[in-house]
Coordinates of C-alpha atoms in Angstrom, one line a residue:
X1 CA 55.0 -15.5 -33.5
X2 CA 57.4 -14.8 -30.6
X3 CA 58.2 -11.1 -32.2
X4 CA 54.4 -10.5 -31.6
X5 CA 54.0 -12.0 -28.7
X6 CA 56.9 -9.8 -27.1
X7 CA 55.0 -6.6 -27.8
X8 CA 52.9 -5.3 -25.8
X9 CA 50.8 -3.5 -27.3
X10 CA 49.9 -6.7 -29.6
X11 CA 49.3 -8.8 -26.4
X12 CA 47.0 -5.7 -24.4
X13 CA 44.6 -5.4 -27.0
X14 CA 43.1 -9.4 -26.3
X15 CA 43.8 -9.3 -22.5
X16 CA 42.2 -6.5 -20.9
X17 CA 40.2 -7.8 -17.7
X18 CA 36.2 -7.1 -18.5
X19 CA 36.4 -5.1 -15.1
X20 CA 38.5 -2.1 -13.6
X21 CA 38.4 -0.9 -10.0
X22 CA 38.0 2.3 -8.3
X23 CA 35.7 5.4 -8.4
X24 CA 38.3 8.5 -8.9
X25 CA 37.6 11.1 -10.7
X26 CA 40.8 11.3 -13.5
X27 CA 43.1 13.7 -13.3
X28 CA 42.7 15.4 -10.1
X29 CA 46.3 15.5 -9.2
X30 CA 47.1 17.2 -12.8
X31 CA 44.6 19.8 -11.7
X32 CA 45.2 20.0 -8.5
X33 CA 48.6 21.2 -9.4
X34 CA 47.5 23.5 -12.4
X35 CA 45.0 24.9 -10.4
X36 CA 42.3 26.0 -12.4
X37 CA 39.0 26.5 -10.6
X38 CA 37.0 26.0 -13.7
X39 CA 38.2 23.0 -14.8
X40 CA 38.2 21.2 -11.1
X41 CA 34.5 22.5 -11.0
X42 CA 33.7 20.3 -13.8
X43 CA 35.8 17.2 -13.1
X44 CA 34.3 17.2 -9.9
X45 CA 30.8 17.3 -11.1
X46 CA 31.0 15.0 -14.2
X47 CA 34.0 13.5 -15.7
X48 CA 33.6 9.5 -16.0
X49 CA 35.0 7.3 -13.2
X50 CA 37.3 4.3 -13.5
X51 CA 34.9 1.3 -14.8
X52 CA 35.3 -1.2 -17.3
X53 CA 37.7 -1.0 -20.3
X54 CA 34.9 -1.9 -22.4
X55 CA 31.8 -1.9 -20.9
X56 CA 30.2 1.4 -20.0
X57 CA 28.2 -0.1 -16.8
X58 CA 30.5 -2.3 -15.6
X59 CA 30.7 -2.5 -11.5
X60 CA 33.0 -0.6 -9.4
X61 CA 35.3 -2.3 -7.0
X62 CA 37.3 -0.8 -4.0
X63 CA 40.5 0.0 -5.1
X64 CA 43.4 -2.9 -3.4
X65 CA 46.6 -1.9 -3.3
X66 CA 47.1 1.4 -4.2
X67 CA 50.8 2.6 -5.3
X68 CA 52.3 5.3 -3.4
X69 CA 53.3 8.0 -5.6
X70 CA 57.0 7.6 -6.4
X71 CA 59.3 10.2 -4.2
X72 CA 59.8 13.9 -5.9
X73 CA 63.5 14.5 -6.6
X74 CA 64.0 17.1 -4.3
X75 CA 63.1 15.1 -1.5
X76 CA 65.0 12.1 -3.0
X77 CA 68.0 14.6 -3.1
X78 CA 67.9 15.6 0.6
X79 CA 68.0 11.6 1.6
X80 CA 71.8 10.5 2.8
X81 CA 73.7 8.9 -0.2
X82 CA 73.0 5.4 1.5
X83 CA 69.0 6.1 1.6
X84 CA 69.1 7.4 -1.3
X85 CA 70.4 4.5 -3.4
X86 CA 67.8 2.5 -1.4
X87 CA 65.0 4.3 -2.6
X88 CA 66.4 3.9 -5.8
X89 CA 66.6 0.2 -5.9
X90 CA 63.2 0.0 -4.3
X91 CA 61.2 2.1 -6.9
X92 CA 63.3 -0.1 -10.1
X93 CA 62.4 -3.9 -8.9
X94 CA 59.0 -1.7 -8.6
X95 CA 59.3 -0.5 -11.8
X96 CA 60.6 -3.6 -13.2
X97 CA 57.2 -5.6 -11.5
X98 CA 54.7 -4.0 -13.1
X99 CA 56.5 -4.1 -16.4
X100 CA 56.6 -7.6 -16.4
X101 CA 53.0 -8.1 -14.7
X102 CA 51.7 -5.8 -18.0
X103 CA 53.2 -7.9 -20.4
X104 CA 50.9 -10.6 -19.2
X105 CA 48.0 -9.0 -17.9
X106 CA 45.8 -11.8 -18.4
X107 CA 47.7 -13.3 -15.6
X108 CA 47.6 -10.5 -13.3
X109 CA 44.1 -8.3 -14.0
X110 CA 44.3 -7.1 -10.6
X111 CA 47.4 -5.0 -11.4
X112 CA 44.7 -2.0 -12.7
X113 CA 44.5 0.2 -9.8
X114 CA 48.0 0.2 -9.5
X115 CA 48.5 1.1 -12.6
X116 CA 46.5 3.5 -12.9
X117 CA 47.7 5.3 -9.6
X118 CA 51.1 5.3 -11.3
X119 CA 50.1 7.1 -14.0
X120 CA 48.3 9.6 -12.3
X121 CA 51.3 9.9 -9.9
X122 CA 53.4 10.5 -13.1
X123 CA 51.1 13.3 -14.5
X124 CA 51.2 14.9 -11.3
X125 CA 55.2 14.9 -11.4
X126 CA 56.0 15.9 -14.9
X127 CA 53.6 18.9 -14.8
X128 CA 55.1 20.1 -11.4
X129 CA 58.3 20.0 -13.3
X130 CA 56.8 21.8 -16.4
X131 CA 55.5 24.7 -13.9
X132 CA 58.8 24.3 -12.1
X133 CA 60.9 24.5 -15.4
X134 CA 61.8 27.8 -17.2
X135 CA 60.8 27.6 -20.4
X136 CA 57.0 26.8 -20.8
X137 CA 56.8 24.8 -23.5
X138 CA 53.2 23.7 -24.3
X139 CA 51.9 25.6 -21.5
X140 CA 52.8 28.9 -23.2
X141 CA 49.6 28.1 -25.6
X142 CA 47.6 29.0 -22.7
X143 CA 44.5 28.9 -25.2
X144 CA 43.9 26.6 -27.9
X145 CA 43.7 27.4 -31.4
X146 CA 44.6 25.3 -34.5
X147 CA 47.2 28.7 -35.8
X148 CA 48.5 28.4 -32.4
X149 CA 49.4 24.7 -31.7
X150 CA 50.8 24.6 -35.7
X151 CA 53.0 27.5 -35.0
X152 CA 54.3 26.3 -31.7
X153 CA 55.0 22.7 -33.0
X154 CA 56.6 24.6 -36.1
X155 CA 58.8 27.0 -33.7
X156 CA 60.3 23.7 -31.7
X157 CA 61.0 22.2 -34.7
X158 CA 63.3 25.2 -36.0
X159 CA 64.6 25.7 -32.2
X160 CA 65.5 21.6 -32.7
X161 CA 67.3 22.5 -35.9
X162 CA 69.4 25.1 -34.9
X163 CA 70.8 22.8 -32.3
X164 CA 70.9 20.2 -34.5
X165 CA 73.3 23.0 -36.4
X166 CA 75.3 24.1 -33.2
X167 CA 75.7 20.4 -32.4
X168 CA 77.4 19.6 -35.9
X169 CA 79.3 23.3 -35.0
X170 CA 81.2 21.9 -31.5
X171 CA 81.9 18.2 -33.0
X172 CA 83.2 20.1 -36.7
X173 CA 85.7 22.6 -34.2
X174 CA 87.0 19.1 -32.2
X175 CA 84.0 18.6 -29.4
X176 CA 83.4 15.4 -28.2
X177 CA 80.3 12.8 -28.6
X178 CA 77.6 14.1 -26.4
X179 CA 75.3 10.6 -26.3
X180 CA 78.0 8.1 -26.2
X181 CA 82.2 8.2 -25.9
X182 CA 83.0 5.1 -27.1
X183 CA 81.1 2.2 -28.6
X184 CA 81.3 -0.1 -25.3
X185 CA 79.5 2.7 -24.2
X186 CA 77.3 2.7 -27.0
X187 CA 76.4 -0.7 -26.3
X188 CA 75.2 -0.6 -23.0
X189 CA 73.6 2.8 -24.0
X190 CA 71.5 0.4 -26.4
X191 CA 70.8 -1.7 -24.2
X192 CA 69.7 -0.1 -20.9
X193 CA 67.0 1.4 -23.4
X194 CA 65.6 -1.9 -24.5
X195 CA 62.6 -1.9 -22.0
X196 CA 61.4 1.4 -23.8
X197 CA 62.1 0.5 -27.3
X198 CA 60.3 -3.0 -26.5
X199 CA 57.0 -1.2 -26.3
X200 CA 57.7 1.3 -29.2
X201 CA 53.8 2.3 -29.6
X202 CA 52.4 0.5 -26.9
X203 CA 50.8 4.3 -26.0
X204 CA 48.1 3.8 -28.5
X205 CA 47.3 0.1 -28.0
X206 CA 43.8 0.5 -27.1
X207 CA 43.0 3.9 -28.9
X208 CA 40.8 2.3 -30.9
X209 CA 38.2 -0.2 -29.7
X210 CA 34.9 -1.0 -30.6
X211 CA 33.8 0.8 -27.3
X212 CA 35.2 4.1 -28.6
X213 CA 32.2 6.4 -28.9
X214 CA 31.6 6.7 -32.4
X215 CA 31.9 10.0 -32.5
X216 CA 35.4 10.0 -32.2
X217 CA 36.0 7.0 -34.5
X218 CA 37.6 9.5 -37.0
X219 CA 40.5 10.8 -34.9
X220 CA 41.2 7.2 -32.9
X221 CA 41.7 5.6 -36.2
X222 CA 44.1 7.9 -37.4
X223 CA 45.8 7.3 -34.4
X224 CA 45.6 3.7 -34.7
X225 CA 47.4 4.1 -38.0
X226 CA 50.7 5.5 -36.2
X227 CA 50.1 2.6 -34.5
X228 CA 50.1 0.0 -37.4
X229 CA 52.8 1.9 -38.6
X230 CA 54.8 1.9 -35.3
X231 CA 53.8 -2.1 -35.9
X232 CA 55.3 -1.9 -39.4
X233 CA 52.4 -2.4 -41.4
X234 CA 52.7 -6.0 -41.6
X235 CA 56.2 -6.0 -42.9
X236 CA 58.4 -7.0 -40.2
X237 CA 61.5 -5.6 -40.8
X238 CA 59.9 -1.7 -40.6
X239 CA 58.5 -3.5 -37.4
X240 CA 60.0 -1.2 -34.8
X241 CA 60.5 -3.6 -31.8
X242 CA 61.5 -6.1 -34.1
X243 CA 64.2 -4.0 -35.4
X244 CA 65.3 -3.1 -32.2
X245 CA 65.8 -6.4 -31.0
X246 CA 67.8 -7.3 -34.4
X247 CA 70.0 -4.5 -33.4
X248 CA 69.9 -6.2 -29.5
X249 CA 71.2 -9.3 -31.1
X250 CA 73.7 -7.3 -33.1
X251 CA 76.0 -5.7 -30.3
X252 CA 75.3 -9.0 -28.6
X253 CA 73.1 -7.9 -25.5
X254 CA 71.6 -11.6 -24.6
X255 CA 68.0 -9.9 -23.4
X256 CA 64.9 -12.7 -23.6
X257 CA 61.5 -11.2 -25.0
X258 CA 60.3 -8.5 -23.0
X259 CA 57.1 -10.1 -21.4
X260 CA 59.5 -13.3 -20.3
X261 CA 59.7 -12.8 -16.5
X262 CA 63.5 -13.4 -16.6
X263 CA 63.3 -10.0 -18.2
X264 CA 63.3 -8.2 -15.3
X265 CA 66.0 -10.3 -13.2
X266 CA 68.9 -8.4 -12.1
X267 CA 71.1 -10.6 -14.1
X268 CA 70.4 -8.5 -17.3
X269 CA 72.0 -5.9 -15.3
X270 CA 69.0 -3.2 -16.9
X271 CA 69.3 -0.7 -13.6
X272 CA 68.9 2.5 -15.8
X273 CA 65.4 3.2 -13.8
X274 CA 64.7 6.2 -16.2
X275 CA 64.2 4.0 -18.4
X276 CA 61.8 1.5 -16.8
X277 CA 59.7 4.6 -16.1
X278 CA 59.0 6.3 -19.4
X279 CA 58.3 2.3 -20.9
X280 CA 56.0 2.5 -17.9
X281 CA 54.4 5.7 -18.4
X282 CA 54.1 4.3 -22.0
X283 CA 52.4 1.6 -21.0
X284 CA 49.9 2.6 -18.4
X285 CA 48.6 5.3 -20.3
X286 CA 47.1 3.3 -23.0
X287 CA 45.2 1.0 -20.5
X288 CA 42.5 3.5 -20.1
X289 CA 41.7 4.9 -23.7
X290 CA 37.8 6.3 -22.4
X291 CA 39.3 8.4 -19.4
X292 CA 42.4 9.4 -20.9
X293 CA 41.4 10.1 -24.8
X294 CA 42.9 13.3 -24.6
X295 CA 45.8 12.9 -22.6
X296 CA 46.6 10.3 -25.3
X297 CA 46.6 12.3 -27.8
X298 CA 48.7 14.8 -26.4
X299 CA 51.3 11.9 -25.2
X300 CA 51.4 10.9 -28.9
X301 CA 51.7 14.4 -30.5
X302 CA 54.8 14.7 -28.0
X303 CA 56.4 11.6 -29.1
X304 CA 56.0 11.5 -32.6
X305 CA 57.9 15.0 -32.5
X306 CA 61.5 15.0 -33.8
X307 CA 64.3 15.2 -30.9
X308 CA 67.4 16.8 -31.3
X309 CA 68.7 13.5 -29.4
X310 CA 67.2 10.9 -32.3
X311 CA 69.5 13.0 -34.3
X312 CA 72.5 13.1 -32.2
X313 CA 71.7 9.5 -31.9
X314 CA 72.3 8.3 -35.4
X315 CA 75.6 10.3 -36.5
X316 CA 77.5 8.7 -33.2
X317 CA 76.5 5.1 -33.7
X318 CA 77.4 5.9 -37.4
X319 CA 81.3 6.8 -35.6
X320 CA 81.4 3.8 -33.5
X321 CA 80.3 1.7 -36.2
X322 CA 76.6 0.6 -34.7
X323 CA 73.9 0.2 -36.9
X324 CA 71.5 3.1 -36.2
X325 CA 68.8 2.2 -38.8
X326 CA 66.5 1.5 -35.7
X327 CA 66.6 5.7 -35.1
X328 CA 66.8 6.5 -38.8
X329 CA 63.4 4.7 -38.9
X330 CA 62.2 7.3 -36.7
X331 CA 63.6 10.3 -38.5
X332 CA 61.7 9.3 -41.4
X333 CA 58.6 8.1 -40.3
X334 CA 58.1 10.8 -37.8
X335 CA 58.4 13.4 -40.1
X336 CA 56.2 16.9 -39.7
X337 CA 55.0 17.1 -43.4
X338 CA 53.4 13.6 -44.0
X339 CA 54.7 11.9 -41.3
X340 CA 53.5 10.6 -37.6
X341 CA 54.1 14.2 -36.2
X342 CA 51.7 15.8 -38.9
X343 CA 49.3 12.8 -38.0
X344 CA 49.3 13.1 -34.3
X345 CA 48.9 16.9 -34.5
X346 CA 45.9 16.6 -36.9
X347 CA 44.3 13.8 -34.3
X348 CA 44.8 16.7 -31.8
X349 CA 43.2 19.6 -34.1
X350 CA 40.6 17.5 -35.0
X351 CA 39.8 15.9 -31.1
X352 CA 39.7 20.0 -29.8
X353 CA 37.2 21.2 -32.1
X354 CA 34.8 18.4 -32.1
X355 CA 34.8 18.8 -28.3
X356 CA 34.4 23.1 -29.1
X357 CA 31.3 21.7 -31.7
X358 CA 29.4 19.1 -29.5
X359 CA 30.0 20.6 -25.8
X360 CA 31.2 24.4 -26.2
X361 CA 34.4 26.7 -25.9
X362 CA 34.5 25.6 -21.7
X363 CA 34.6 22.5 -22.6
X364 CA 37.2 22.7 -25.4
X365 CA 39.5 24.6 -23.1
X366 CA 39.6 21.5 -20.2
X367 CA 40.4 19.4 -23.1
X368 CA 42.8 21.3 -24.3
X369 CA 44.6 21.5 -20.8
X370 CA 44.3 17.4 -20.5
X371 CA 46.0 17.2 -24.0
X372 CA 48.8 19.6 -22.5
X373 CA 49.1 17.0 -19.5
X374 CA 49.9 13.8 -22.0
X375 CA 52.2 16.2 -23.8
X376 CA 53.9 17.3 -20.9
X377 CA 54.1 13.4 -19.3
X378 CA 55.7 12.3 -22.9
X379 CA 58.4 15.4 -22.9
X380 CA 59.4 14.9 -19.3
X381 CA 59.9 11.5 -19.0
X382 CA 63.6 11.2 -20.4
X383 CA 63.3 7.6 -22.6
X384 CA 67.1 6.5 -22.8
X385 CA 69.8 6.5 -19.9
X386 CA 72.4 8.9 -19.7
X387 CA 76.1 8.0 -20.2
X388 CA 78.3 7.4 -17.0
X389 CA 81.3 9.1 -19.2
X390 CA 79.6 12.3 -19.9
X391 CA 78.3 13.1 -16.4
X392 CA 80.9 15.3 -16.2
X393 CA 81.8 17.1 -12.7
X394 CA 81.3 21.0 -12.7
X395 CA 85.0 21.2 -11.8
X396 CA 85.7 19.4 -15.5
X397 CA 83.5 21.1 -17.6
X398 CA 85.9 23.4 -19.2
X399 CA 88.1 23.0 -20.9
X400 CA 85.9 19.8 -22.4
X401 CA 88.0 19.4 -25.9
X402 CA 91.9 19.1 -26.6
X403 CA 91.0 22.7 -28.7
X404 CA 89.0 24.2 -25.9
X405 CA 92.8 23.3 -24.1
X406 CA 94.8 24.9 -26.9
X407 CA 92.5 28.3 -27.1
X408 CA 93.2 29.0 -23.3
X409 CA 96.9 28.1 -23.8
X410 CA 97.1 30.8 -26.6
X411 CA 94.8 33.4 -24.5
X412 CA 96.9 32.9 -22.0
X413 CA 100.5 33.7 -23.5
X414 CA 98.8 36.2 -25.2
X415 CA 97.6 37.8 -21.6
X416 CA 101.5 37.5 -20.5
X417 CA 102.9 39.6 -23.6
X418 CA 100.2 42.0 -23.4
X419 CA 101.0 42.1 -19.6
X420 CA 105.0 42.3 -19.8
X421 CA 104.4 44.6 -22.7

């Protein structure tokens, strides 16, 4: 079925190359960043290096064509305007490459290395940001414990609420739409975010194999359930990149299947490169499900969270009259009570204190800080583009609303009576 055959993570699962280059230990640029002595002691003595997929002694093979981390934003900003867009344009037909070349790895099995230097390089970036950034987020639960991730996962949901609330607040007192302005817009929000929502789940496509350590059989397959259920279960319309291309064919967006090479051609005019690199990061994490269990896990407990965006989402396709049951999927599914957020968090709980059982508390605490990594590679990847309209200038940021215009006009005849009084 073409729907199936569009989505990657049906086509990984019977494609992946019985050998995978290199000899790196994972995640030294994570921990070269975070810096703890401890856990770079241990990688360096004894964490697995990149081997087969699926067999435990496979060969290694020098690494060909290593990707160059992509450029760091403020170096990117300190480039002239006309290097700038350059770089740009290089690092999306990049992006847009390796997209296409994963959606038909059995055609390209030397893409591996690559890939896996991306995802590294990504790792590496979103945790400098996180340490760069001033709220903490995960990295304030500097130690795990099962009251401590449940409370902190409970606290952004509240924090996501009351936005939620003082979003509904600024549109109820006049404010504008703060994902999309108009429903052109809307459209070509929809569909710059296509190569994302193409591989809706693809994160998990090899979580569960049949070389998964036993051991750990329990928390994969409850991950592979998100998965199935990311999949739809067998029913196709709760299939979520089947429902997203209904809605693609809806507003009329005349995109082929994501793993047809045309996909990636200029001519779809899909330049949001954002994008390209959160369906990437998507993508090349679940390519290694051995070295990267736990970053996984912590990429999935991020991602089945609720964001106050999903729920911006919905009410201003509602206004421009788009269908938004694509996102309302998602609001339901991903729910924190019974839903993929209480599932991905359990995976997590469960993963942590088998690793505290079997291998001891200094043990538990590098796995925790790997499970932070995914986490923080999920939450600072932004997945949809952001509006041209609401870019707004400094200079233009107040008044934003036709109130917001009216309150200063009666402030400020206010201010001349007082001052002529």
């Amino acid at each position: 079925m073409d729907h199936a055959r569009g989505h990657v993570a049906m086509t990984l699962t019977t494609q992946v190359p019985t050998t995978c280059p290199g000899t790196y230990p994972i995640l030294i640029a994570f921990l070269a960043i975070v810096a703890y002595s401890e856990v770079w002691s241990r990688l360096a003595k004894g964490w697995s290096r990149r081997k087969d997929l699926e067999t435990p002694n496979s060969p290694r093979i020098p690494i060909i064509s290593p990707l160059n981390p992509p450029i760091e934003e403020k170096s990117l900003e300190s480039l002239p305007v006309s290097r700038k867009i350059e770089r740009m344009d290089q690092d999306l037909e990049k992006y847009k490459q390796l997209y296409h070349k994963l959606h038909n790895l059995e055609d390209y099995p030397d893409i591996l290395p690559e890939s896996r230097e991306l995802l590294l390089s990504l790792l590496s970036s979103t945790i400098t940001d996180a340490l760069n950034a001033n709220e903490q987020g995960i990295l304030s639960v500097e130690r795990f414990s099962r009251d401590g991730l449940s409370d902190f996962l409970k606290a952004k949901d509240v924090d996501v609420t009351n936005r939620w609330q003082e979003y509904l607040s600024r549109r109820k007192a006049g404010g504008s739409r703060e994902i999309v302005s108009d429903k052109d817009e809307a459209k070509w929000w929809l569909k710059q975010a296509a190569c994302v929502k193409y591989v809706d789940g693809a994160w998990l496509g090899h979580i569960n194999k049949i070389s998964t350590p036993f051991k750990y059989r329990h928390i994969t397959k409850n991950a592979w359930q998100v998965m199935s259920e990311e999949l739809g279960d067998g029913d196709l319309a709760k299939n979520h990149v089947h429902v997203y291309r209904e809605l693609m064919k809806d507003i009329e967006a005349g995109l082929p299947a994501a793993n047809l090479e045309d996909f990636v051609h200029p001519r779809q005019e899909l330049t949001e490169t954002r994008c390209w690199k959160a369906a990437l990061a998507q993508l090349t994490i679940s390519l290694f499900p051995h070295d990267f269990l736990p970053e996984s896990l912590g990429f999935n407990m991020a991602y089945e969270s609720l964001p106050l965006h999903l729920l911006k989402t919905v009410k201003e396709l509602r206004e421009v009259r788009l269908n938004p049951y694509y996102f309302e999927l998602h609001i339901s599914i991903d729910n924190a009570d019974s839903g993929h957020a209480a599932m991905a968090m359990a995976a997590v709980i469960n993963y942590i204190e088998l690793v505290a059982k079997n291998d001891g508390k200094e043990a538990a605490h590098v796995a925790w800080k790997r499970v932070q990594a995914g986490y923080i590679l999920a939450e600072g990847l932004p997945t949809t583009p952001e509006s041209p309209s609401l870019r707004m200038k400094p200079s233009d940021t107040f008044p934003r609303t036709d109130t917001e215009a009216a309150l200063i006009e009666i402030f400020a005849a206010k201010n001349v009576r007082w001052s002529t009084g």
